[in-house]
């Protein structure tokens, strides 16, 4: 079932129950839903803000929490300097505030433990957010599907969910984390310090026991273009690569 | 519901407001959205096929297609992800002119746009006719870049932009309104931005 029917996902109010700074530019907001839904890992919600004069601003945000986080969803929101919604969250929103949102939405960039693997996840910056939902879902479902996550960040302190991801990597249960920093030296022996390229994608797929059955790539447009091409150059068939892009 | 602490950044209202559908914001850039990798298509490998159901009616190669009448179209475009971009300038072949070259009138009331990467999207035939839609070949006077659907994309500017299929390689008349790629994955069957027909079940 991949249809996300809006008839089943009308606008609802959700209350902010927790705010947690993830990196200097990314903060997680936890929303308790007034109408609980179960999303699929990789899906997003639309968020709508309304000004007193009736003006509304709407943006889509990927859900970072696993489907198992019943009734509460986590959105990890990056502050965009010229934005109008992300600055509101970073500068104004407080625990207890009610926000309108709608979802879950999106029926392509999704993965379920029942889909199996191996799967290759490739994220750039806050593009890791929907991939994090997949990783968490895999863990909570005790899935044995082999998963490799290649996560590119500028610097170590901008690796969103860093401690949690390294903790999952340390379990050696079939989840493999590959970090690559584009503006700092690597901090772990198995990590990289360069932009994603085909050689890195070849090595990432070699960490999986078999070639991936699906690859998910999320990040800025420039990142996704480069990473998807690197995957194709690493002989991952284009038809197995799903992308989600944001930004210009 | 008024959001505590959120104020409109758009005072006083401008003439632009009437051009921006509900729930949209004005974008100066040109975001790229796609479900998969960007296909790199060479024009010498490109072709466009007009079909009625499974049956091909006529097929054009790049040279033949570019010999059809070219029309300019400057329009505002609206993406379901809530950005609107003003005055995008395209040149291409009107669907009217494609049908004229094939010597047919629309045989059915519905179409599916078909793309090289397997993407599909459905559009009622009447929404493609009378100068409302084209197969675009140029953007701002230059060949359309691969990320934006080059060498050729559909342009149906009065509907949400997922209807304007990238990497187009055909148009198929169908007996029924058959949901395409995103329509099967939760998006509205028609997609009128002015009625905010974003997702399945929206009025």
PDB file of C-alpha atoms in Angstrom, chain B residues 4-199:
ATOM      1  CA  UNK B   4       1.662  32.018  17.614  1.00  0.00           C
ATOM      2  CA  UNK B   5       4.485  34.364  16.764  1.00  0.00           C
ATOM      3  CA  UNK B   6       4.300  33.973  12.989  1.00  0.00           C
ATOM      4  CA  UNK B   7       3.780  37.122  10.972  1.00  0.00           C
ATOM      5  CA  UNK B   8       3.480  37.582   7.266  1.00  0.00           C
ATOM      6  CA  UNK B   9       6.597  38.906   5.602  1.00  0.00           C
ATOM      7  CA  UNK B  10       4.537  40.393   2.797  1.00  0.00           C
ATOM      8  CA  UNK B  11       3.193  43.799   3.837  1.00  0.00           C
ATOM      9  CA  UNK B  12       1.614  45.600   2.134  1.00  0.00           C
ATOM     10  CA  UNK B  13      -0.010  43.252  -0.380  1.00  0.00           C
ATOM     11  CA  UNK B  14       1.518  43.508  -3.830  1.00  0.00           C
ATOM     12  CA  UNK B  15       0.225  43.035  -7.357  1.00  0.00           C
ATOM     13  CA  UNK B  16       2.099  39.740  -7.360  1.00  0.00           C
ATOM     14  CA  UNK B  17      -0.228  38.228  -4.777  1.00  0.00           C
ATOM     15  CA  UNK B  18      -2.944  37.630  -7.365  1.00  0.00           C
ATOM     16  CA  UNK B  19      -0.503  35.561  -9.403  1.00  0.00           C
ATOM     17  CA  UNK B  20       0.458  33.246  -6.556  1.00  0.00           C
ATOM     18  CA  UNK B  21      -1.955  30.342  -5.952  1.00  0.00           C
ATOM     19  CA  UNK B  22      -2.964  29.529  -2.371  1.00  0.00           C
ATOM     20  CA  UNK B  23      -0.252  27.908  -0.273  1.00  0.00           C
ATOM     21  CA  UNK B  24       2.524  28.836  -2.723  1.00  0.00           C
ATOM     22  CA  UNK B  25       5.538  31.095  -2.253  1.00  0.00           C
ATOM     23  CA  UNK B  26       7.546  32.966  -4.847  1.00  0.00           C
ATOM     24  CA  UNK B  27      10.819  31.289  -5.822  1.00  0.00           C
ATOM     25  CA  UNK B  28      13.575  33.120  -7.689  1.00  0.00           C
ATOM     26  CA  UNK B  29      15.654  30.032  -8.427  1.00  0.00           C
ATOM     27  CA  UNK B  30      14.551  26.925 -10.263  1.00  0.00           C
ATOM     28  CA  UNK B  31      14.489  23.927  -7.911  1.00  0.00           C
ATOM     29  CA  UNK B  32      15.008  20.470  -9.372  1.00  0.00           C
ATOM     30  CA  UNK B  33      12.749  17.605  -8.343  1.00  0.00           C
ATOM     31  CA  UNK B  34      12.754  14.091  -9.674  1.00  0.00           C
ATOM     32  CA  UNK B  35      12.133  10.561  -8.461  1.00  0.00           C
ATOM     33  CA  UNK B  36      15.401   9.147  -9.737  1.00  0.00           C
ATOM     34  CA  UNK B  37      18.730  10.009 -11.352  1.00  0.00           C
ATOM     35  CA  UNK B  38      18.847  12.485 -14.205  1.00  0.00           C
ATOM     36  CA  UNK B  39      18.918  10.627 -17.535  1.00  0.00           C
ATOM     37  CA  UNK B  40      21.609  11.857 -19.918  1.00  0.00           C
ATOM     38  CA  UNK B  41      19.949  11.694 -23.308  1.00  0.00           C
ATOM     39  CA  UNK B  42      21.663  12.408 -26.581  1.00  0.00           C
ATOM     40  CA  UNK B  43      19.466  14.127 -29.136  1.00  0.00           C
ATOM     41  CA  UNK B  44      20.582  11.599 -31.764  1.00  0.00           C
ATOM     42  CA  UNK B  45      19.004   8.879 -29.595  1.00  0.00           C
ATOM     43  CA  UNK B  46      15.883  10.920 -28.841  1.00  0.00           C
ATOM     44  CA  UNK B  47      12.480  10.212 -30.325  1.00  0.00           C
ATOM     45  CA  UNK B  48       8.892  11.139 -29.635  1.00  0.00           C
ATOM     46  CA  UNK B  49       6.004   8.768 -30.279  1.00  0.00           C
ATOM     47  CA  UNK B  50       2.321   9.641 -30.403  1.00  0.00           C
ATOM     48  CA  UNK B  51       0.199   6.658 -29.432  1.00  0.00           C
ATOM     49  CA  UNK B  52      -3.423   5.611 -29.198  1.00  0.00           C
ATOM     50  CA  UNK B  53      -3.366   2.986 -26.490  1.00  0.00           C
ATOM     51  CA  UNK B  54      -0.493   0.629 -27.359  1.00  0.00           C
ATOM     52  CA  UNK B  55      -0.666   1.537 -31.057  1.00  0.00           C
ATOM     53  CA  UNK B  56       1.890   4.069 -32.360  1.00  0.00           C
ATOM     54  CA  UNK B  57       0.309   6.749 -34.537  1.00  0.00           C
ATOM     55  CA  UNK B  58       3.472   8.626 -35.534  1.00  0.00           C
ATOM     56  CA  UNK B  59       7.080   8.834 -34.427  1.00  0.00           C
ATOM     57  CA  UNK B  60       9.507  11.728 -34.850  1.00  0.00           C
ATOM     58  CA  UNK B  61      13.268  11.833 -34.415  1.00  0.00           C
ATOM     59  CA  UNK B  62      14.985  14.953 -33.037  1.00  0.00           C
ATOM     60  CA  UNK B  63      15.507  16.544 -36.443  1.00  0.00           C
ATOM     61  CA  UNK B  64      11.968  15.845 -37.603  1.00  0.00           C
ATOM     62  CA  UNK B  65      10.494  17.106 -34.341  1.00  0.00           C
ATOM     63  CA  UNK B  66      12.498  20.324 -34.450  1.00  0.00           C
ATOM     64  CA  UNK B  67      11.144  20.964 -37.948  1.00  0.00           C
ATOM     65  CA  UNK B  68       7.628  21.332 -36.518  1.00  0.00           C
ATOM     66  CA  UNK B  69       6.352  24.876 -35.838  1.00  0.00           C
ATOM     67  CA  UNK B  70       8.038  26.402 -32.778  1.00  0.00           C
ATOM     68  CA  UNK B  71       5.958  28.497 -30.403  1.00  0.00           C
ATOM     69  CA  UNK B  72       7.042  30.753 -27.528  1.00  0.00           C
ATOM     70  CA  UNK B  73       5.274  30.493 -24.185  1.00  0.00           C
ATOM     71  CA  UNK B  74       6.073  32.594 -21.112  1.00  0.00           C
ATOM     72  CA  UNK B  75       4.168  31.408 -18.064  1.00  0.00           C
ATOM     73  CA  UNK B  76       4.158  31.227 -14.285  1.00  0.00           C
ATOM     74  CA  UNK B  77       4.752  27.693 -13.031  1.00  0.00           C
ATOM     75  CA  UNK B  78       3.633  26.131  -9.755  1.00  0.00           C
ATOM     76  CA  UNK B  79       5.235  23.138  -8.030  1.00  0.00           C
ATOM     77  CA  UNK B  80       3.235  21.058  -5.558  1.00  0.00           C
ATOM     78  CA  UNK B  81       6.134  21.466  -3.110  1.00  0.00           C
ATOM     79  CA  UNK B  82       4.824  25.044  -2.782  1.00  0.00           C
ATOM     80  CA  UNK B  83       7.091  27.157  -4.950  1.00  0.00           C
ATOM     81  CA  UNK B  84       5.847  29.347  -7.761  1.00  0.00           C
ATOM     82  CA  UNK B  85       8.152  30.829 -10.377  1.00  0.00           C
ATOM     83  CA  UNK B  86       7.074  33.756 -12.510  1.00  0.00           C
ATOM     84  CA  UNK B  87       7.575  34.319 -16.220  1.00  0.00           C
ATOM     85  CA  UNK B  88       9.427  31.181 -17.214  1.00  0.00           C
ATOM     86  CA  UNK B  89      10.123  31.441 -20.960  1.00  0.00           C
ATOM     87  CA  UNK B  90       9.921  28.347 -23.126  1.00  0.00           C
ATOM     88  CA  UNK B  91       9.957  27.476 -26.799  1.00  0.00           C
ATOM     89  CA  UNK B  92       8.628  24.262 -28.170  1.00  0.00           C
ATOM     90  CA  UNK B  93       6.003  22.519 -30.239  1.00  0.00           C
ATOM     91  CA  UNK B  94       2.369  22.962 -29.238  1.00  0.00           C
ATOM     92  CA  UNK B  95       0.509  19.700 -28.762  1.00  0.00           C
ATOM     93  CA  UNK B  96      -1.956  21.152 -31.318  1.00  0.00           C
ATOM     94  CA  UNK B  97       0.845  21.249 -33.875  1.00  0.00           C
ATOM     95  CA  UNK B  98       1.960  17.708 -33.064  1.00  0.00           C
ATOM     96  CA  UNK B  99      -1.564  16.429 -33.669  1.00  0.00           C
ATOM     97  CA  UNK B 100      -1.833  18.481 -36.855  1.00  0.00           C
ATOM     98  CA  UNK B 101       1.423  16.982 -38.140  1.00  0.00           C
ATOM     99  CA  UNK B 102       0.078  13.518 -37.362  1.00  0.00           C
ATOM    100  CA  UNK B 103      -3.153  14.446 -39.124  1.00  0.00           C
ATOM    101  CA  UNK B 104      -5.433  13.441 -36.258  1.00  0.00           C
ATOM    102  CA  UNK B 105      -7.909  14.900 -33.821  1.00  0.00           C
ATOM    103  CA  UNK B 106      -7.691  13.599 -30.235  1.00  0.00           C
ATOM    104  CA  UNK B 107      -9.135  10.064 -30.431  1.00  0.00           C
ATOM    105  CA  UNK B 108      -9.924   9.939 -26.690  1.00  0.00           C
ATOM    106  CA  UNK B 109     -10.435  12.411 -23.854  1.00  0.00           C
ATOM    107  CA  UNK B 110      -7.402  11.336 -21.813  1.00  0.00           C
ATOM    108  CA  UNK B 111      -3.645  11.144 -22.227  1.00  0.00           C
ATOM    109  CA  UNK B 112      -0.610   9.764 -20.457  1.00  0.00           C
ATOM    110  CA  UNK B 113       2.680  11.591 -20.863  1.00  0.00           C
ATOM    111  CA  UNK B 114       5.506   9.048 -21.189  1.00  0.00           C
ATOM    112  CA  UNK B 115       9.143   9.613 -20.279  1.00  0.00           C
ATOM    113  CA  UNK B 116      12.462   7.917 -21.050  1.00  0.00           C
ATOM    114  CA  UNK B 117      12.956   7.020 -17.370  1.00  0.00           C
ATOM    115  CA  UNK B 118       9.584   5.289 -17.094  1.00  0.00           C
ATOM    116  CA  UNK B 119       7.839   8.249 -15.481  1.00  0.00           C
ATOM    117  CA  UNK B 120       4.225   8.794 -16.483  1.00  0.00           C
ATOM    118  CA  UNK B 121       1.589  11.410 -15.693  1.00  0.00           C
ATOM    119  CA  UNK B 122      -2.001  11.711 -16.845  1.00  0.00           C
ATOM    120  CA  UNK B 123      -3.540  14.869 -18.308  1.00  0.00           C
ATOM    121  CA  UNK B 124      -6.999  15.257 -19.841  1.00  0.00           C
ATOM    122  CA  UNK B 125      -6.630  15.811 -23.591  1.00  0.00           C
ATOM    123  CA  UNK B 126      -8.464  19.136 -23.476  1.00  0.00           C
ATOM    124  CA  UNK B 127      -5.800  20.478 -21.101  1.00  0.00           C
ATOM    125  CA  UNK B 128      -3.177  19.935 -23.798  1.00  0.00           C
ATOM    126  CA  UNK B 129      -5.063  21.602 -26.648  1.00  0.00           C
ATOM    127  CA  UNK B 130      -5.870  25.136 -27.819  1.00  0.00           C
ATOM    128  CA  UNK B 131      -2.373  26.392 -27.078  1.00  0.00           C
ATOM    129  CA  UNK B 132      -2.419  25.361 -23.439  1.00  0.00           C
ATOM    130  CA  UNK B 133       0.508  22.931 -23.566  1.00  0.00           C
ATOM    131  CA  UNK B 134       3.655  22.202 -25.534  1.00  0.00           C
ATOM    132  CA  UNK B 135       6.592  19.880 -25.778  1.00  0.00           C
ATOM    133  CA  UNK B 136       9.262  22.356 -24.724  1.00  0.00           C
ATOM    134  CA  UNK B 137      12.704  22.248 -26.341  1.00  0.00           C
ATOM    135  CA  UNK B 138      14.236  25.517 -25.122  1.00  0.00           C
ATOM    136  CA  UNK B 139      14.233  27.309 -21.769  1.00  0.00           C
ATOM    137  CA  UNK B 140      15.198  30.977 -21.693  1.00  0.00           C
ATOM    138  CA  UNK B 141      16.396  30.583 -25.267  1.00  0.00           C
ATOM    139  CA  UNK B 142      18.764  27.685 -24.564  1.00  0.00           C
ATOM    140  CA  UNK B 143      18.441  23.898 -24.749  1.00  0.00           C
ATOM    141  CA  UNK B 144      16.749  22.592 -21.611  1.00  0.00           C
ATOM    142  CA  UNK B 145      19.371  21.211 -19.227  1.00  0.00           C
ATOM    143  CA  UNK B 146      19.148  17.510 -18.289  1.00  0.00           C
ATOM    144  CA  UNK B 147      18.126  18.315 -14.689  1.00  0.00           C
ATOM    145  CA  UNK B 148      15.155  20.284 -15.974  1.00  0.00           C
ATOM    146  CA  UNK B 149      14.049  17.581 -18.388  1.00  0.00           C
ATOM    147  CA  UNK B 150      16.102  18.175 -21.514  1.00  0.00           C
ATOM    148  CA  UNK B 151      16.222  17.531 -24.385  1.00  0.00           C
ATOM    149  CA  UNK B 152      12.393  17.819 -24.283  1.00  0.00           C
ATOM    150  CA  UNK B 153       9.768  18.065 -21.588  1.00  0.00           C
ATOM    151  CA  UNK B 154       6.047  18.528 -21.476  1.00  0.00           C
ATOM    152  CA  UNK B 155       4.866  21.975 -20.375  1.00  0.00           C
ATOM    153  CA  UNK B 156       1.349  22.212 -18.946  1.00  0.00           C
ATOM    154  CA  UNK B 157       1.760  25.414 -16.945  1.00  0.00           C
ATOM    155  CA  UNK B 158      -1.792  25.670 -15.636  1.00  0.00           C
ATOM    156  CA  UNK B 159      -1.407  22.430 -13.657  1.00  0.00           C
ATOM    157  CA  UNK B 160       1.044  21.560 -10.867  1.00  0.00           C
ATOM    158  CA  UNK B 161       4.441  21.064 -12.397  1.00  0.00           C
ATOM    159  CA  UNK B 162       4.678  17.300 -11.826  1.00  0.00           C
ATOM    160  CA  UNK B 163       2.290  17.119 -14.809  1.00  0.00           C
ATOM    161  CA  UNK B 164       4.960  18.751 -16.994  1.00  0.00           C
ATOM    162  CA  UNK B 165       6.823  15.475 -17.456  1.00  0.00           C
ATOM    163  CA  UNK B 166      10.593  15.666 -17.916  1.00  0.00           C
ATOM    164  CA  UNK B 167      12.544  13.629 -20.505  1.00  0.00           C
ATOM    165  CA  UNK B 168       9.411  13.180 -22.542  1.00  0.00           C
ATOM    166  CA  UNK B 169       9.387  10.531 -25.239  1.00  0.00           C
ATOM    167  CA  UNK B 170       5.727  10.115 -25.975  1.00  0.00           C
ATOM    168  CA  UNK B 171       2.116  10.997 -25.518  1.00  0.00           C
ATOM    169  CA  UNK B 172      -0.455   8.241 -25.333  1.00  0.00           C
ATOM    170  CA  UNK B 173      -4.199   8.666 -25.731  1.00  0.00           C
ATOM    171  CA  UNK B 174      -6.037   6.443 -23.258  1.00  0.00           C
ATOM    172  CA  UNK B 175      -9.659   5.365 -23.021  1.00  0.00           C
ATOM    173  CA  UNK B 176      -9.823   6.201 -19.324  1.00  0.00           C
ATOM    174  CA  UNK B 177      -8.090   8.660 -17.010  1.00  0.00           C
ATOM    175  CA  UNK B 178      -5.215   6.402 -15.906  1.00  0.00           C
ATOM    176  CA  UNK B 179      -3.224   7.603 -12.890  1.00  0.00           C
ATOM    177  CA  UNK B 180       0.475   8.101 -13.586  1.00  0.00           C
ATOM    178  CA  UNK B 181       3.557   7.764 -11.386  1.00  0.00           C
ATOM    179  CA  UNK B 182       2.816  10.343  -8.690  1.00  0.00           C
ATOM    180  CA  UNK B 183      -0.949   9.999  -9.031  1.00  0.00           C
ATOM    181  CA  UNK B 184      -0.484   6.367  -7.944  1.00  0.00           C
ATOM    182  CA  UNK B 185       1.605   7.577  -5.000  1.00  0.00           C
ATOM    183  CA  UNK B 186      -0.755   9.976  -3.308  1.00  0.00           C
ATOM    184  CA  UNK B 187      -0.920  12.979  -5.630  1.00  0.00           C
ATOM    185  CA  UNK B 188      -4.117  14.441  -7.030  1.00  0.00           C
ATOM    186  CA  UNK B 189      -5.496  12.975 -10.237  1.00  0.00           C
ATOM    187  CA  UNK B 190      -5.875  16.444 -11.862  1.00  0.00           C
ATOM    188  CA  UNK B 191      -3.690  18.950  -9.959  1.00  0.00           C
ATOM    189  CA  UNK B 192      -5.112  22.462 -10.359  1.00  0.00           C
ATOM    190  CA  UNK B 193      -2.881  24.825  -8.315  1.00  0.00           C
ATOM    191  CA  UNK B 194      -5.645  27.411  -7.954  1.00  0.00           C
ATOM    192  CA  UNK B 195      -7.867  24.823  -6.259  1.00  0.00           C
ATOM    193  CA  UNK B 196      -4.920  23.412  -4.275  1.00  0.00           C
ATOM    194  CA  UNK B 197      -5.422  19.930  -5.671  1.00  0.00           C
ATOM    195  CA  UNK B 198      -2.192  18.573  -4.229  1.00  0.00           C
ATOM    196  CA  UNK B 199      -2.976  15.151  -2.831  1.00  0.00           C
TER     197      UNK B 199
END
